[in-house]
Coordinates of C-alpha atoms in Angstrom, one line a residue:
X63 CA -1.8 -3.7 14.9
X64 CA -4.1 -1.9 13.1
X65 CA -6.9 0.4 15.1
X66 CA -10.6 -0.9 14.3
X67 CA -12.6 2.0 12.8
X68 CA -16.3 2.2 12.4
X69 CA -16.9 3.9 9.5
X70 CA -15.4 4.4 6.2
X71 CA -15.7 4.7 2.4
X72 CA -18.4 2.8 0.7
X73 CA -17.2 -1.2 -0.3
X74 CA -16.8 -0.4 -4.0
X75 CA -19.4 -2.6 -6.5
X76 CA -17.6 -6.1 -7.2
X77 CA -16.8 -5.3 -10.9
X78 CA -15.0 -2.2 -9.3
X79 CA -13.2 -3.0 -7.1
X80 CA -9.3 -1.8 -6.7
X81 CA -7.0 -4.5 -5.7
X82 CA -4.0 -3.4 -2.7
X83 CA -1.0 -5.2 -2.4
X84 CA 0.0 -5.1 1.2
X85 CA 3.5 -5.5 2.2
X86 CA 4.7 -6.1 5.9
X87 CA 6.9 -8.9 7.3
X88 CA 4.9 -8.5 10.1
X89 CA 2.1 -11.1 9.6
X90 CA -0.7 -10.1 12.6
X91 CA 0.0 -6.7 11.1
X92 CA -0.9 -7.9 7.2
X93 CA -3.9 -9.4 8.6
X94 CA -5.2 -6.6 10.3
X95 CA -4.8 -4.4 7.1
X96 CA -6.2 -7.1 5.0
X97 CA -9.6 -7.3 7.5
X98 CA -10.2 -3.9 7.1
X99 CA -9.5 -3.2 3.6
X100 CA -11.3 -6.7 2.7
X101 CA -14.5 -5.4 4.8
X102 CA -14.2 -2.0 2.8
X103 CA -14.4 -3.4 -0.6
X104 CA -11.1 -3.5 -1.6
X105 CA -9.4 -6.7 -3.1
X106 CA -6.4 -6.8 -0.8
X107 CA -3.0 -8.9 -1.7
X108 CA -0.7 -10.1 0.8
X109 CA 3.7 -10.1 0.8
X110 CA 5.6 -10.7 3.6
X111 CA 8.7 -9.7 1.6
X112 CA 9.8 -7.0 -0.6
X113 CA 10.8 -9.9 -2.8
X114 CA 7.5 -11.4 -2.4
X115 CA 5.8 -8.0 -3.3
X116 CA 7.5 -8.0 -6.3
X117 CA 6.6 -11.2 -7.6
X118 CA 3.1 -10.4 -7.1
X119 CA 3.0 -6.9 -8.9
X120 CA 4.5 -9.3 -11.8
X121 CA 1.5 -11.5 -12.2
X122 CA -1.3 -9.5 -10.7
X123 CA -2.7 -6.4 -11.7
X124 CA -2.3 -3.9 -8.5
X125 CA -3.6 -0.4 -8.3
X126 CA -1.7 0.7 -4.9
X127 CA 1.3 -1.1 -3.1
X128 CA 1.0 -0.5 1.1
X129 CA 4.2 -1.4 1.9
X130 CA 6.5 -1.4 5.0
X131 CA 9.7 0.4 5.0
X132 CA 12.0 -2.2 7.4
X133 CA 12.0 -5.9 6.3
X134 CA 14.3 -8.3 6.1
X135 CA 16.7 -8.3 2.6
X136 CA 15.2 -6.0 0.8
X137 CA 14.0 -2.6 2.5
X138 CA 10.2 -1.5 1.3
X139 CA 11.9 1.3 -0.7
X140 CA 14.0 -0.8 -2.2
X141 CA 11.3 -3.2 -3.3
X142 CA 9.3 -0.1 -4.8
X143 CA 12.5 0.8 -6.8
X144 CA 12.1 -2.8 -8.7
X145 CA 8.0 -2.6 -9.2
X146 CA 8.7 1.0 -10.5
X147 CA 10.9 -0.1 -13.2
X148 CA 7.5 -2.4 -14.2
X149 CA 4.9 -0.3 -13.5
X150 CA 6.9 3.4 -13.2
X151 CA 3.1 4.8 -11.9
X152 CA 1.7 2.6 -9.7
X153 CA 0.8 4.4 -6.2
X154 CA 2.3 3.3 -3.1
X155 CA 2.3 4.1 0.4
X156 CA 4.9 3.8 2.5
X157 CA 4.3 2.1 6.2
X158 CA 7.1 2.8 9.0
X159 CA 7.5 3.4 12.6
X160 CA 11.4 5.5 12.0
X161 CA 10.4 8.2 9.7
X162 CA 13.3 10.0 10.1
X163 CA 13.9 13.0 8.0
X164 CA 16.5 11.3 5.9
X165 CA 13.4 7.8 5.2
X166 CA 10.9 10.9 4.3
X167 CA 13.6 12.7 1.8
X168 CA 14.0 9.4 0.1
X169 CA 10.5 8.5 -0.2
X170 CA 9.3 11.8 -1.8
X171 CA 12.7 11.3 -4.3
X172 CA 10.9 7.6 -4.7
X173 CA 7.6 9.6 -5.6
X174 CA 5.8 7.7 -2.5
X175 CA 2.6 9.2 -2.1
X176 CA 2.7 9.4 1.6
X177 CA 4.5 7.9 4.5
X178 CA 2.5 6.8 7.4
X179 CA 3.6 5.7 11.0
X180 CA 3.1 2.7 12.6
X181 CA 1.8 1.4 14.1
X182 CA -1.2 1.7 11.3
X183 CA -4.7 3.6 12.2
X184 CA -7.0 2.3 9.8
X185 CA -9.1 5.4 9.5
X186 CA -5.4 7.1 8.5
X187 CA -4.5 4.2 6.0
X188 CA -8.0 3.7 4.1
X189 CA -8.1 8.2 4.2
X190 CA -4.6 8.5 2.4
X191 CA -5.4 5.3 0.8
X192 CA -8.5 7.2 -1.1
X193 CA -6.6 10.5 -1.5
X194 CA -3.8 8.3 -3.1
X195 CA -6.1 6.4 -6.1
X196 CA -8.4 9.0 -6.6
X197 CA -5.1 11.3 -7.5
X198 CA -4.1 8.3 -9.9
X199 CA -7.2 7.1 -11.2
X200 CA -9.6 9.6 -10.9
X201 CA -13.0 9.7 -8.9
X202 CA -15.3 7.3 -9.4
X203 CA -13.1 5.8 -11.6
X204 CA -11.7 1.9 -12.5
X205 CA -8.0 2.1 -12.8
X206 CA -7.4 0.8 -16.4
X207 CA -5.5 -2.8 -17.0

């Protein structure tokens, strides 16, 4: 589950607001996520696939994919590897409670932005989270459609 953190960034203004697909087969865990990026001005999305996250970075426009590393099927890496070949820029993060040295090799060949363990600390997700867009869209900045 994800820690509950007091403070954080500033909720964005509602005509500027980045939308975050969250990926985890783990539903209490998506939640969680979803509650704290919802109540930090972020437009959150939810998968409980890889498969499922790929359908929706199809037909919505996402700015960052959070996504787990061990689901059933297809493997959050794997999942990345599709969305990449549709949006080759998009940020993600990668979520996992093995990062072994082998999972971090092939998520900087992947060009993930950062793996994080889990179980998720909010404070940790919505920091790297902010590093993460403001590397691809700039500060202050609405990621362009």
């Amino acid at each position: 589950m994800v820690s509950d953190i007091r403070s954080g960034p500033p909720a964005r203004p509602d005509d500027d607001r980045f939308t975050i697909l969250v990926a985890d087969d783990d539903r209490g865990n998506r939640e969680a996520i979803r509650d704290v990026l919802a109540g930090r001005g972020f437009v959150p999305l939810l998968a409980g696939s890889g498969e499922e996250a790929v359908e929706i970075v199809q037909v919505e426009l996402v700015h960052l994919v959070l996504i787990d590393m061990h689901m059933p099927r297809m493997t959050g890496l794997e999942a990345l590897d599709i969305v990449r070949q549709m949006r080759d820029l998009l940020p993600a993060i990668l979520m996992t409670a093995d990062a072994t040295k082998d999972l971090l090799r092939r998520a900087f060949l992947a060009q993930v932005y950062s793996v994080i363990p889990k179980p998720v600390n909010a404070h940790i997700v919505l920091h790297t989270m902010g590093r993460a867009l403001t590397q691809a869209y700039g500060p202050g900045d609405k990621p362009a459609a």
